[in-house]
Amino acid sequence: MKAIRRTRISDLLKSTAYGTEVNVRGWVRTRRSSKQVAFVALNDGSTISNVQIVIDVEKFDEDMLKLLTTGACLSVNGMLVESIGGGQSVEIQATEIEVLGECDNTYPLQKKGQTMEYMRTVAHLRPRTNTFGAVFRIRHNMAYAIHKFFHDKGFYYFHTPIITASDCEGAGQMFQVTTMNLYDLKKDEEGCIKYDSDFFGKQASLTVSGQLEGELAATALGAIYTFGPTFRAENSNTPRHLAEFWMIEPEVAFNDITDNMDLAEEFIKYCVQWALDHCMEDITFLNNMIDKGLIERLRSIVDTEFVRLAYTDGIKILEEAVAAGHKFEFPVYWGVDLASEHERYLVEHHFKRPVILTDYPKEIKAFYMKQNEDGKTVRAMDVLFPKIGEIIGGSEREADYGKLLARIEELGIPMKDMWWYLDTRRYGSCPHSGFGLGFERLLLFVTGMANIRDVIPFPRTPNNAEF
Ligand code: ATP
Ligand code: MN
């Protein structure tokens, strides 16, 4: 086969260099044939669009043509010509075809219109479908947008540890990390496991959040963000929870809760605008195939001001709804940790736009949040989104050493884990704030996908760690 430099299909489809010889490589999506011509739709992942390969059947070996099946990988040389049919602007008149990888009829992606549940059982191949190709291209673009947003604002990307020895992050159940022989655990008189011979000499786990270390960095570098994997062994089988997910956690010295809300709102709008500006082809596909309201919802987010509301006022609205006959599965009262149905009621029914709920009861929030004067609430802020519920959780942090220490003691958090964190308040403490955005929750919103298992390549959930 003649050596020609490969062109990506995304570039090819923009080209007007008709009559030039090109090489494309990719996987067969579909093939149609008549007596004289065969048409192969080839996709190389660079774009959701396929390029059409037109094959003059007489000019090619019959046995080779039989191998042009769905899923097969081809290298094609041919002439770039203007397309006469609808759809694409160009197509390729094949001169030489090499089958790089054959694909027989056991290929699991032969049939179109499979369920999402089925696609999860073939997660190793699903990136080759239109839907998952679109989702993972958008996932990449969102990661890029996030780094760009923070970099342009002068934030530093800070790497917090994935293995941690403090079990006080308080955000969820942790996975343990150990090299001990689980068949032969050493225990003390009380029956507690002895960790001194373990790898780290003490109990260690996978992180549930990089925030505490993020605060150390913010009180040195000024403004930082983390973007890494987080692990929560919560046994909740919901469409919005993963055991392994990616989180973005900005933390900023001298920001109060209002600055924090401003940052969160600007950040989400930037990401959504980025998707509209750079991923429209994929978003249009998802809008047509998965969620008809997607584009409209994305556009509406970037031009609406988010509602800012105190928890206490949110509870009042929910109680009024109950009094007026609205049925919730879970009870509503001051002090309750809001369920997703409550959050969605506020966002989707009451305000019809995103809501930032603030000043939650301290009992349902973490120890490090700044305490309000009322003695009952803390300066927390959750950003609630249509269809998702909580997409961001954040707060202004308690900067006062005495108050923080009192809260730590009140909750019985072991001091051996906390000394380094408390040092930020002991040495040059400053007001500061931050939040955590679940990357996959953002992707649910931007792609219109209904289940969080379908916006991460290889989901980890209770009873599932395949691939
Ligand atoms: P939720 O109430 O929805 O379980 P949370 O209050 O436990 O969330 P935070 O500890 O505030 O969550 O974490 C910050 C952000 O991380 C959340 O706003 C959400 O976007 C995301 N997040 C939390 N838990 C998960 C999870 N199990 N899977 C995916 N994303 C998550
Ligand atoms: Mn939260």
Short mmCIF file of C-alpha atoms in Angstrom, two decimals, residues 187-436:
data_model
loop_
_atom_site.label_atom_id
_atom_site.label_comp_id
_atom_site.label_asym_id
_atom_site.label_seq_id
_atom_site.Cartn_x
_atom_site.Cartn_y
_atom_site.Cartn_z
CA LYS A 187 -4.83 -7.70 67.38
CA ASP A 188 -4.29 -6.17 70.81
CA GLU A 189 -5.98 -7.28 74.07
CA GLU A 190 -9.11 -5.26 73.21
CA GLY A 191 -9.37 -6.95 69.85
CA CYS A 192 -8.35 -3.85 67.88
CA ILE A 193 -6.18 -4.42 64.82
CA LYS A 194 -2.52 -3.46 65.35
CA TYR A 195 -1.33 -1.33 62.48
CA ASP A 196 2.30 -0.78 63.59
CA SER A 197 3.53 -3.49 61.24
CA ASP A 198 1.40 -2.18 58.35
CA PHE A 199 3.04 -0.33 55.45
CA PHE A 200 2.52 3.15 56.88
CA GLY A 201 2.75 2.07 60.52
CA LYS A 202 -0.83 3.21 61.02
CA GLN A 203 -4.22 2.85 59.50
CA ALA A 204 -4.40 4.40 56.03
CA SER A 205 -7.19 5.01 53.55
CA LEU A 206 -8.00 6.42 50.15
CA THR A 207 -8.88 10.09 50.33
CA VAL A 208 -12.50 11.29 50.33
CA SER A 209 -11.44 14.90 49.68
CA GLY A 210 -8.27 16.92 49.19
CA GLN A 211 -9.68 19.89 51.04
CA LEU A 212 -7.73 19.80 54.28
CA GLU A 213 -4.41 19.73 52.45
CA GLY A 214 -5.86 22.24 49.96
CA GLU A 215 -6.32 24.65 52.85
CA LEU A 216 -2.64 24.30 53.73
CA ALA A 217 -1.79 25.27 50.18
CA ALA A 218 -4.24 28.16 49.95
CA THR A 219 -2.80 29.71 53.09
CA ALA A 220 0.59 29.71 51.35
CA LEU A 221 0.04 30.12 47.61
CA GLY A 222 -3.09 32.23 47.92
CA ALA A 223 -5.39 30.47 45.50
CA ILE A 224 -5.18 26.81 44.55
CA TYR A 225 -7.31 24.05 43.13
CA THR A 226 -7.10 20.30 43.21
CA PHE A 227 -8.40 18.02 40.47
CA GLY A 228 -8.05 14.39 41.29
CA PRO A 229 -9.73 11.11 42.12
CA THR A 230 -11.66 10.72 45.37
CA PHE A 231 -13.07 7.58 46.92
CA ARG A 232 -16.16 7.03 49.00
CA ALA A 233 -17.28 3.64 50.18
CA GLU A 234 -20.85 4.78 50.57
CA ASN A 235 -23.21 1.97 49.86
CA SER A 236 -25.60 4.15 47.92
CA ASN A 237 -26.79 2.80 44.63
CA THR A 238 -28.06 6.02 43.10
CA PRO A 239 -27.70 7.53 39.64
CA ARG A 240 -25.54 10.29 41.19
CA HIS A 241 -23.01 8.43 43.36
CA LEU A 242 -19.81 6.62 42.44
CA ALA A 243 -17.32 4.94 44.75
CA GLU A 244 -14.50 6.50 42.69
CA PHE A 245 -15.08 9.93 41.23
CA TRP A 246 -13.09 13.02 40.30
CA MET A 247 -13.36 16.20 42.26
CA ILE A 248 -12.26 19.78 41.68
CA GLU A 249 -11.60 21.69 44.88
CA PRO A 250 -10.59 25.35 44.72
CA GLU A 251 -9.50 26.97 47.98
CA VAL A 252 -8.81 30.70 48.28
CA ALA A 253 -7.23 32.76 51.02
CA PHE A 254 -9.14 35.93 51.99
CA ASN A 255 -12.35 34.84 50.25
CA ASP A 256 -15.50 35.00 52.34
CA ILE A 257 -18.64 33.03 51.58
CA THR A 258 -19.95 35.64 49.12
CA ASP A 259 -16.69 35.56 47.16
CA ASN A 260 -16.93 31.77 47.28
CA MET A 261 -20.44 31.82 45.81
CA ASP A 262 -19.35 34.27 43.13
CA LEU A 263 -16.45 31.98 42.20
CA ALA A 264 -18.65 28.87 42.08
CA GLU A 265 -21.23 30.56 39.88
CA GLU A 266 -18.67 32.03 37.50
CA PHE A 267 -16.82 28.70 37.33
CA ILE A 268 -19.85 26.57 36.42
CA LYS A 269 -21.05 29.10 33.85
CA TYR A 270 -17.58 29.18 32.29
CA CYS A 271 -17.52 25.39 31.97
CA VAL A 272 -20.98 25.24 30.42
CA GLN A 273 -20.16 28.09 28.02
CA TRP A 274 -16.97 26.26 27.08
CA ALA A 275 -18.98 23.17 26.22
CA LEU A 276 -21.36 25.23 24.08
CA ASP A 277 -18.43 26.89 22.31
CA HIS A 278 -16.26 23.81 21.76
CA CYS A 279 -18.41 20.66 21.86
CA MET A 280 -21.48 21.65 19.89
CA GLU A 281 -21.34 18.74 17.49
CA ASP A 282 -21.36 16.19 20.32
CA ILE A 283 -23.89 18.17 22.37
CA THR A 284 -26.22 18.41 19.38
CA PHE A 285 -26.05 14.64 18.99
CA LEU A 286 -26.83 14.10 22.68
CA ASN A 287 -29.62 16.67 22.50
CA ASN A 288 -31.24 14.75 19.64
CA MET A 289 -30.68 11.24 20.94
CA ILE A 290 -30.61 11.41 24.74
CA ASP A 291 -32.19 14.57 26.12
CA LYS A 292 -34.25 16.92 23.95
CA GLY A 293 -34.01 19.78 26.43
CA LEU A 294 -30.22 19.70 26.77
CA ILE A 295 -29.12 22.65 24.65
CA GLU A 296 -31.88 24.86 25.97
CA ARG A 297 -30.94 23.98 29.56
CA LEU A 298 -27.25 24.67 28.97
CA ARG A 299 -28.01 28.03 27.34
CA SER A 300 -30.39 29.03 30.12
CA ILE A 301 -27.77 28.36 32.81
CA VAL A 302 -25.20 30.72 31.37
CA ASP A 303 -27.55 33.68 31.31
CA THR A 304 -29.41 33.25 34.60
CA GLU A 305 -28.36 34.53 37.95
CA PHE A 306 -28.40 31.74 40.54
CA VAL A 307 -30.78 32.18 43.47
CA ARG A 308 -29.01 32.64 46.82
CA LEU A 309 -31.09 31.48 49.73
CA ALA A 310 -30.55 30.61 53.38
CA TYR A 311 -31.31 27.01 54.39
CA THR A 312 -33.91 28.26 56.88
CA ASP A 313 -35.80 30.04 54.08
CA GLY A 314 -35.49 26.94 51.88
CA ILE A 315 -37.08 24.83 54.61
CA LYS A 316 -39.95 27.36 54.85
CA ILE A 317 -40.63 26.99 51.12
CA LEU A 318 -40.60 23.21 51.39
CA GLU A 319 -42.89 23.25 54.44
CA GLU A 320 -45.32 25.49 52.56
CA ALA A 321 -45.26 23.03 49.67
CA VAL A 322 -46.08 20.18 52.04
CA ALA A 323 -48.91 22.24 53.60
CA ALA A 324 -50.25 22.86 50.08
CA GLY A 325 -50.40 19.11 49.45
CA HIS A 326 -47.05 18.33 47.78
CA LYS A 327 -45.89 14.82 48.69
CA PHE A 328 -42.22 14.16 49.48
CA GLU A 329 -40.88 10.72 50.27
CA PHE A 330 -38.75 12.08 53.14
CA PRO A 331 -39.94 14.46 55.91
CA VAL A 332 -39.12 18.18 55.88
CA TYR A 333 -38.22 20.04 59.09
CA TRP A 334 -35.55 22.49 60.23
CA GLY A 335 -32.38 20.49 60.85
CA VAL A 336 -32.96 17.82 58.22
CA ASP A 337 -30.25 17.01 55.69
CA LEU A 338 -32.09 17.75 52.46
CA ALA A 339 -32.78 14.83 50.16
CA SER A 340 -32.34 15.14 46.43
CA GLU A 341 -36.14 15.44 45.98
CA HIS A 342 -36.15 18.51 48.23
CA GLU A 343 -33.24 20.11 46.41
CA ARG A 344 -34.86 19.44 43.07
CA TYR A 345 -38.19 20.85 44.25
CA LEU A 346 -36.54 24.16 45.05
CA VAL A 347 -34.64 24.26 41.77
CA GLU A 348 -37.09 22.76 39.31
CA HIS A 349 -40.52 23.70 40.72
CA HIS A 350 -40.08 26.72 42.89
CA PHE A 351 -37.33 28.88 41.40
CA LYS A 352 -36.80 27.22 38.02
CA ARG A 353 -33.10 28.01 38.12
CA PRO A 354 -30.00 26.97 40.09
CA VAL A 355 -30.05 27.71 43.79
CA ILE A 356 -27.15 28.30 46.16
CA LEU A 357 -28.35 27.28 49.60
CA THR A 358 -26.38 28.73 52.52
CA ASP A 359 -26.15 28.75 56.30
CA TYR A 360 -27.01 25.14 57.08
CA PRO A 361 -27.46 23.73 60.60
CA LYS A 362 -24.01 22.92 61.96
CA GLU A 363 -25.06 19.38 62.96
CA ILE A 364 -25.39 18.27 59.33
CA LYS A 365 -22.19 19.92 58.10
CA ALA A 366 -18.48 19.33 58.60
CA PHE A 367 -16.47 20.52 61.61
CA TYR A 368 -14.30 22.98 59.65
CA MET A 369 -17.10 25.31 58.50
CA LYS A 370 -17.23 28.83 59.90
CA GLN A 371 -19.74 29.15 62.69
CA ASN A 372 -22.35 31.90 62.47
CA GLU A 373 -23.23 34.21 65.37
CA ASP A 374 -26.55 32.44 65.93
CA GLY A 375 -24.68 29.44 67.35
CA LYS A 376 -26.83 27.11 65.23
CA THR A 377 -25.73 27.48 61.63
CA VAL A 378 -22.50 27.46 59.65
CA ARG A 379 -21.38 29.31 56.53
CA ALA A 380 -21.92 26.40 54.17
CA MET A 381 -23.01 26.75 50.57
CA ASP A 382 -24.37 24.00 48.34
CA VAL A 383 -25.05 24.72 44.69
CA LEU A 384 -28.19 22.88 43.58
CA PHE A 385 -28.83 22.18 39.91
CA PRO A 386 -31.79 21.05 37.82
CA LYS A 387 -31.89 17.26 37.32
CA ILE A 388 -28.77 16.79 39.48
CA GLY A 389 -29.46 18.21 42.92
CA GLU A 390 -26.19 19.03 44.69
CA ILE A 391 -23.40 19.71 42.20
CA ILE A 392 -21.13 21.73 44.53
CA GLY A 393 -20.62 21.67 48.28
CA GLY A 394 -18.49 24.33 49.93
CA SER A 395 -18.07 26.78 52.77
CA GLU A 396 -16.16 29.58 54.36
CA ARG A 397 -13.79 27.84 56.77
CA GLU A 398 -13.55 28.46 60.48
CA ALA A 399 -10.40 30.57 60.82
CA ASP A 400 -10.50 30.97 64.59
CA TYR A 401 -8.23 28.52 66.39
CA GLY A 402 -10.27 28.40 69.59
CA LYS A 403 -13.61 27.89 67.87
CA LEU A 404 -12.25 25.22 65.57
CA LEU A 405 -10.60 23.37 68.43
CA ALA A 406 -13.81 23.50 70.46
CA ARG A 407 -15.77 21.99 67.58
CA ILE A 408 -13.18 19.26 67.04
CA GLU A 409 -13.35 18.33 70.72
CA GLU A 410 -17.16 18.50 70.73
CA LEU A 411 -17.26 15.98 67.89
CA GLY A 412 -14.58 13.76 69.41
CA ILE A 413 -12.26 13.94 66.42
CA PRO A 414 -8.86 12.48 67.45
CA MET A 415 -6.30 15.23 67.89
CA LYS A 416 -3.43 13.06 66.62
CA ASP A 417 -4.95 13.46 63.16
CA MET A 418 -5.58 17.16 63.45
CA TRP A 419 -2.42 18.82 64.67
CA TRP A 420 -1.11 19.79 61.25
CA TYR A 421 -4.48 21.14 60.14
CA LEU A 422 -4.79 23.22 63.31
CA ASP A 423 -1.37 24.74 62.63
CA THR A 424 -2.92 26.79 59.76
CA ARG A 425 -5.04 28.50 62.44
CA ARG A 426 -2.17 28.75 64.88
CA TYR A 427 0.34 30.40 62.56
CA GLY A 428 -0.96 33.37 60.59
CA SER A 429 -4.54 32.22 60.28
CA CYS A 430 -6.67 33.99 57.67
CA PRO A 431 -10.24 33.92 56.42
CA HIS A 432 -10.54 31.50 53.51
CA SER A 433 -13.13 29.58 51.56
CA GLY A 434 -13.46 26.80 49.06
CA PHE A 435 -15.73 24.21 47.54
CA GLY A 436 -15.81 20.83 45.85
#
